[in-house]
PDB file of C-alpha atoms in Angstrom:
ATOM      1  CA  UNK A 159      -4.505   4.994  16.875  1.00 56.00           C
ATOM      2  CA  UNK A 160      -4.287   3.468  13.141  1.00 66.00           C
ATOM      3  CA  UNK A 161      -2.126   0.443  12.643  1.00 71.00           C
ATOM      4  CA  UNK A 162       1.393   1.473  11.264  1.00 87.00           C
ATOM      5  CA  UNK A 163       1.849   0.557   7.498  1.00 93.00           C
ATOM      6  CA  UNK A 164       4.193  -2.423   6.795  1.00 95.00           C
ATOM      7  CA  UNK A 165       6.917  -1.881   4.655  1.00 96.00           C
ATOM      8  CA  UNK A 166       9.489  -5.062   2.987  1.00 97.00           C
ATOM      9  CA  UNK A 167      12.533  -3.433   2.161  1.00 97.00           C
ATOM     10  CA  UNK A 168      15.462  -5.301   0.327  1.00 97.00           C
ATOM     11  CA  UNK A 169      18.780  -3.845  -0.152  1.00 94.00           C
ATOM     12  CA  UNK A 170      22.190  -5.755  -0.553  1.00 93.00           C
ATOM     13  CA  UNK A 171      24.054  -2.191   0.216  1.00 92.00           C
ATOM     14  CA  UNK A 172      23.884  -2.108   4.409  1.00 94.00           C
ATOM     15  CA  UNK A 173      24.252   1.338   4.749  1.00 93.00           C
ATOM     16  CA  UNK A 174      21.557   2.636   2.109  1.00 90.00           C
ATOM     17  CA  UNK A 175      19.413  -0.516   4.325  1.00 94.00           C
ATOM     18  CA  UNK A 176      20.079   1.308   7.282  1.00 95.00           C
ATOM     19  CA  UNK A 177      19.549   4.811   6.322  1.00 93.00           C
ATOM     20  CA  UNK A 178      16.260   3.755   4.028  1.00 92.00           C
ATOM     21  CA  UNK A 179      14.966   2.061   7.485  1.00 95.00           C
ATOM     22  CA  UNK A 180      15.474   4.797   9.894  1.00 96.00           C
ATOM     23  CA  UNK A 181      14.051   7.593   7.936  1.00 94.00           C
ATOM     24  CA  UNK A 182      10.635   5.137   7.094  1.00 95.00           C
ATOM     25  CA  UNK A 183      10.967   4.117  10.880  1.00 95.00           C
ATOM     26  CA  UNK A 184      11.268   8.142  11.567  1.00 94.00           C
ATOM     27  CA  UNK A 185       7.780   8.684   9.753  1.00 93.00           C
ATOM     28  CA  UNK A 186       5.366   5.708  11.311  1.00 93.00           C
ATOM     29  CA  UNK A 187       6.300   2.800   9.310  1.00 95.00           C
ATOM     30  CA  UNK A 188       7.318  -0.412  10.769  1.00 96.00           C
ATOM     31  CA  UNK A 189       9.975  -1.776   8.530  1.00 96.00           C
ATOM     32  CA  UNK A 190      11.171  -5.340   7.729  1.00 97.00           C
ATOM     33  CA  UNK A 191      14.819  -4.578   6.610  1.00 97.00           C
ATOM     34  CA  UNK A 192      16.642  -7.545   4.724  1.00 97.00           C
ATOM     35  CA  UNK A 193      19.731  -7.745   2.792  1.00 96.00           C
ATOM     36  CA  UNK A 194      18.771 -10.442   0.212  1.00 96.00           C
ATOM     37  CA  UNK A 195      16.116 -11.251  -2.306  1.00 96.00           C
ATOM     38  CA  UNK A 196      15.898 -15.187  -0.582  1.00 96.00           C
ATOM     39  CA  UNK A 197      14.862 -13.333   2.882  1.00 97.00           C
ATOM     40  CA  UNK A 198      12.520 -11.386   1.480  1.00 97.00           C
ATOM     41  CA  UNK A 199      11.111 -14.081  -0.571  1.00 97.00           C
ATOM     42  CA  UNK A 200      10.931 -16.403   2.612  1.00 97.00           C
ATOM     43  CA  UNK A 201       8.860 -13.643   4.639  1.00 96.00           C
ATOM     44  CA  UNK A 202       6.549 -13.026   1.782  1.00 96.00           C
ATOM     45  CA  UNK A 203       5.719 -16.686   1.724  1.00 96.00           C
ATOM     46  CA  UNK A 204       5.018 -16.552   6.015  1.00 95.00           C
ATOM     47  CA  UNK A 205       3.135 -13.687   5.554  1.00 94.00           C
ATOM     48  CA  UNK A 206      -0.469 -13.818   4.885  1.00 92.00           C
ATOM     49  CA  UNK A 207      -1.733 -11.518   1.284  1.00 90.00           C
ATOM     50  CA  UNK A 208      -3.004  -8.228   2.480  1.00 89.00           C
ATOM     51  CA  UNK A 209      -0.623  -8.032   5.624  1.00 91.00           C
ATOM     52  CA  UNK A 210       2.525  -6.333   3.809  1.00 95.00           C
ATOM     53  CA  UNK A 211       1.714  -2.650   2.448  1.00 95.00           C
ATOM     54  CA  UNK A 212       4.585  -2.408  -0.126  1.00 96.00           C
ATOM     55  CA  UNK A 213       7.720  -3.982  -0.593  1.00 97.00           C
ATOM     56  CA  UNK A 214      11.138  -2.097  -1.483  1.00 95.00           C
ATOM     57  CA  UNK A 215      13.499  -3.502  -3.719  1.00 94.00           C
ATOM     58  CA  UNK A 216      17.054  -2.849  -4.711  1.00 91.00           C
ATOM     59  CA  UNK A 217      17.369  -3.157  -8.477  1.00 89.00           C
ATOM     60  CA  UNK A 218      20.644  -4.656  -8.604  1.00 87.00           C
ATOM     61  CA  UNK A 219      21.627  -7.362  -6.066  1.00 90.00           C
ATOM     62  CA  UNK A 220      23.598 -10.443  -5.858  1.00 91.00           C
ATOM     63  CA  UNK A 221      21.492 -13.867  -6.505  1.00 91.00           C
ATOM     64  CA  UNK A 222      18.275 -12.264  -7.770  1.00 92.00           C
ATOM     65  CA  UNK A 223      17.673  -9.117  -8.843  1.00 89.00           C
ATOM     66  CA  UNK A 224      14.699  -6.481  -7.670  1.00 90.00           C
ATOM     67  CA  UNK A 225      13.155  -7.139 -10.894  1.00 90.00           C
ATOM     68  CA  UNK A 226      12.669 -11.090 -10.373  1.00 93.00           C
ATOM     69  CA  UNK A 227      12.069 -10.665  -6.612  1.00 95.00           C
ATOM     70  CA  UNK A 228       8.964  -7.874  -7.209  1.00 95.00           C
ATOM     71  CA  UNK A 229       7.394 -10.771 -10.174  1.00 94.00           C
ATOM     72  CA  UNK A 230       7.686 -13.479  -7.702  1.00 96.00           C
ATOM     73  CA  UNK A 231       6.470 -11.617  -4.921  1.00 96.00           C
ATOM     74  CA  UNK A 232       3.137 -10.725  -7.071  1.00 93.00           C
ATOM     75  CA  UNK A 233       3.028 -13.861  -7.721  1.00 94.00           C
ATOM     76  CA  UNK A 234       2.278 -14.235  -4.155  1.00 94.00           C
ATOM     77  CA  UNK A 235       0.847 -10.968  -2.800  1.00 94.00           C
ATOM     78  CA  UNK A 236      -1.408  -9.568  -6.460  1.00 92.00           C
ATOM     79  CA  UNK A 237      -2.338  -6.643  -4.491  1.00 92.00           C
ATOM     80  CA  UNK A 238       1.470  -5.229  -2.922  1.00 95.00           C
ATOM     81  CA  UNK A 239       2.679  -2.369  -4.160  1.00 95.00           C
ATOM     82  CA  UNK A 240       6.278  -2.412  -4.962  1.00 95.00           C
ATOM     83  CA  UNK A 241       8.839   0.087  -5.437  1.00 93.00           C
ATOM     84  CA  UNK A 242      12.356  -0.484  -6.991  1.00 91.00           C
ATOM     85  CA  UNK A 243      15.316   1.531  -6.647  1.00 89.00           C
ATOM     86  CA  UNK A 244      18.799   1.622  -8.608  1.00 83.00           C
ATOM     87  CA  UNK A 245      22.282   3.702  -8.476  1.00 75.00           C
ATOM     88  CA  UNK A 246      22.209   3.694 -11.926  1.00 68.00           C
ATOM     89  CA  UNK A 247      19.440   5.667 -13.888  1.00 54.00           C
ATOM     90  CA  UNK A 248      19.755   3.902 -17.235  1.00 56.00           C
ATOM     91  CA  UNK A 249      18.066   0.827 -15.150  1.00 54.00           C
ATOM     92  CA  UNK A 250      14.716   1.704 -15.290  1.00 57.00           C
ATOM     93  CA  UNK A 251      14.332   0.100 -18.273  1.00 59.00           C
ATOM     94  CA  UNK A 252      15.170  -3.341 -16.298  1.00 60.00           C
ATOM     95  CA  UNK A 253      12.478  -2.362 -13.465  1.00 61.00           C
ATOM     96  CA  UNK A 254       9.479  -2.935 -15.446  1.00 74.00           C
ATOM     97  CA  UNK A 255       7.412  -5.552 -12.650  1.00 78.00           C
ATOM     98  CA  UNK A 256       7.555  -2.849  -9.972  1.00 85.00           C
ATOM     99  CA  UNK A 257       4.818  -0.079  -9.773  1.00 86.00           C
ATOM    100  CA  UNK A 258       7.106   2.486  -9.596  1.00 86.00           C
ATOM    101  CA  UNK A 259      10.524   3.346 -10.019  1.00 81.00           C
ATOM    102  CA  UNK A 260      13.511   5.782  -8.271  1.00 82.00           C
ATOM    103  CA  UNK A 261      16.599   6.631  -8.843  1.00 78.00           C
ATOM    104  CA  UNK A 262      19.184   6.262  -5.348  1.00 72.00           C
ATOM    105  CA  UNK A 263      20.085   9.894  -4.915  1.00 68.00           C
ATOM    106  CA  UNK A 264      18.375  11.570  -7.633  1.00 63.00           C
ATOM    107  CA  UNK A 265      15.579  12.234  -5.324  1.00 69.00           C
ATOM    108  CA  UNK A 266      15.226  13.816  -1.543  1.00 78.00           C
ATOM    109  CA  UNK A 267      13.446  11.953   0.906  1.00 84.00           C
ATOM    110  CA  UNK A 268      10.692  13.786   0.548  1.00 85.00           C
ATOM    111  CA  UNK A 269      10.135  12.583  -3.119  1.00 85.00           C
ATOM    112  CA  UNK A 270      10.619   8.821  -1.684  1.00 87.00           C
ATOM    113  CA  UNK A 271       8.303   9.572   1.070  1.00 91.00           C
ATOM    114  CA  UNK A 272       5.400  10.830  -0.922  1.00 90.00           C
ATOM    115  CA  UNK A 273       6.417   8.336  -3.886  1.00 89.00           C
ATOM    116  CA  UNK A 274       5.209   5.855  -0.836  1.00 90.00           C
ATOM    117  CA  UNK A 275       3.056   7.599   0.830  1.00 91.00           C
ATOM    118  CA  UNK A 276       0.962   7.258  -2.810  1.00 91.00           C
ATOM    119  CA  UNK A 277       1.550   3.384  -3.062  1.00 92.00           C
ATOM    120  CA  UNK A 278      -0.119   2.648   0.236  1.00 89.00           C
ATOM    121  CA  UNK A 279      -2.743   4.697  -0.544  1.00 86.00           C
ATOM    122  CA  UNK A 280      -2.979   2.424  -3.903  1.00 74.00           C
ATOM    123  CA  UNK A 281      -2.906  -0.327  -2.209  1.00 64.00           C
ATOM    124  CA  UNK A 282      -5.637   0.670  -0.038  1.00 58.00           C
ATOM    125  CA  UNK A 283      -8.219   1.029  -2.750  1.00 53.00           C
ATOM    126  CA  UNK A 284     -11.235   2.874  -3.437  1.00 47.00           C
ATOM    127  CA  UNK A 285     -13.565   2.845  -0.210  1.00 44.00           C
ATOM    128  CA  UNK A 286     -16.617   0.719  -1.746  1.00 43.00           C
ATOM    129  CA  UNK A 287     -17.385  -0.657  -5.068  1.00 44.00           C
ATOM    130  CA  UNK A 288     -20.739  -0.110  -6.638  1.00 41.00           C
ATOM    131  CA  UNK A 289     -21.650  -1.313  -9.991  1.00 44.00           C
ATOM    132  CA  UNK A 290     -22.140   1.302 -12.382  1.00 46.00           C
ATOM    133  CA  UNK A 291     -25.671   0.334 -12.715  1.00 46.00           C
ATOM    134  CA  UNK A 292     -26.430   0.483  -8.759  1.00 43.00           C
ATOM    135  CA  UNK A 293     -29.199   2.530  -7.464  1.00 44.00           C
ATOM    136  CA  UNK A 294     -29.501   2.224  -3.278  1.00 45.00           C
ATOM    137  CA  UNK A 295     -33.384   0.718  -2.575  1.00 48.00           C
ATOM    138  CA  UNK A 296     -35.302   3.191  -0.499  1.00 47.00           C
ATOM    139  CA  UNK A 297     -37.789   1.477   1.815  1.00 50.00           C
ATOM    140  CA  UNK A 298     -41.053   2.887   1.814  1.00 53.00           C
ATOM    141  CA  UNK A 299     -42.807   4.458   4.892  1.00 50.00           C
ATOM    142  CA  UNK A 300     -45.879   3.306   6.253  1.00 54.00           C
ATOM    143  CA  UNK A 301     -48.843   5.485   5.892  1.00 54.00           C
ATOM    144  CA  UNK A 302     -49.669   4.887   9.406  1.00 53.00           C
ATOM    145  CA  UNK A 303     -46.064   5.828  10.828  1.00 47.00           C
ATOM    146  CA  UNK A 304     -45.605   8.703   9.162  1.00 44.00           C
ATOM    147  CA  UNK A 305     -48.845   9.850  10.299  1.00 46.00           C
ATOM    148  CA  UNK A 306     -48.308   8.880  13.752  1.00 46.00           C
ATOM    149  CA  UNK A 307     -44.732  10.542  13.478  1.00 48.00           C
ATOM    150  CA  UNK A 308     -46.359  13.564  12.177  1.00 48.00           C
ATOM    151  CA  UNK A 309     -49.326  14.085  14.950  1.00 46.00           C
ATOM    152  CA  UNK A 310     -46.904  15.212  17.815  1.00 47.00           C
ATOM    153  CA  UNK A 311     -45.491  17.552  15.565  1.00 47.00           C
ATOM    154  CA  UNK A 312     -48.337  19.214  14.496  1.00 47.00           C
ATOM    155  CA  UNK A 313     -49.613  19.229  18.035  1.00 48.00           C
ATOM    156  CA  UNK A 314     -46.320  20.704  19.665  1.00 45.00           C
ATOM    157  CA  UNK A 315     -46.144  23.386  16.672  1.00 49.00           C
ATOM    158  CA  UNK A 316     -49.825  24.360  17.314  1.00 49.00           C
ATOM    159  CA  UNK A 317     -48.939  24.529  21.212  1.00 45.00           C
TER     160      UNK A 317
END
């Protein structure tokens, strides 16, 4: 079984918190729900870089906005993904630190889902990094173990 995915996910609305947990929680994530930009701040500096798979911000929150949280959390995680989310569309314009932006209620969950489902997958990386230049080194055979290899063959063939 594959560890479940860890999402942060910040939201001064409760009930858009709640409903935003369930339906992650519904689909294999485990979710660390939080209603201010300070708790999410202090778990991102407990947490260890690497541990947290993307973070979810509210755009517009008392304090701190999602804007300021998602820069100070790169500051401490470079490699988490981050989503923010607004009720109001014209605020995309303010949600320029995040990797991705969404409108509350413009989309379905499945559009969130896979808008996720794609940042983890981001986050995750290519599977191994080779320089352009790389060529793999082939070791060569011994002359006497490939013919040793190749006498039982030749006997079991003539056989």
């Amino acid at each position: 079984m594959r560890p479940k995915k860890v999402i942060l996910c910040v939201d001064d609305n409760e009930q858009a918190l709640s409903v935003r947990t369930f339906l992650l929680e519904t689909r294999g994530y485990r979710v660390l729900s939080v209603m201010t930009a300070q708790e999410a701040l202090d778990i991102l500096e407990r947490t260890v870089p690497g541990t947290l798979d993307l973070l979810i911000a509210d755009l517009l929150m008392p304090g701190m906005d999602g804007n300021e949280l998602v820069r100070r959390a790169k500051q401490m995680h470079p490699m988490l993904p981050a989503l923010i989310v607004s009720g109001s569309v014209a605020a995309y314009d303010r949600a320029l630190a995040a990797d991705a932006f969404l409108p509350k209620g413009a989309g379905t969950a499945a559009e969130l889902l896979e808008k996720i489902r794609v940042l983890v997958a981001r986050k995750r990386g290519p599977k191994k990094h080779y320089p352009p230049t790389y060529q793999p080194q082939l070791q060569p055979v011994p002359a006497q173990a490939s013919v040793a290899q190749e006498s039982p063959l030749k006997h079991s063939i003539a056989s």
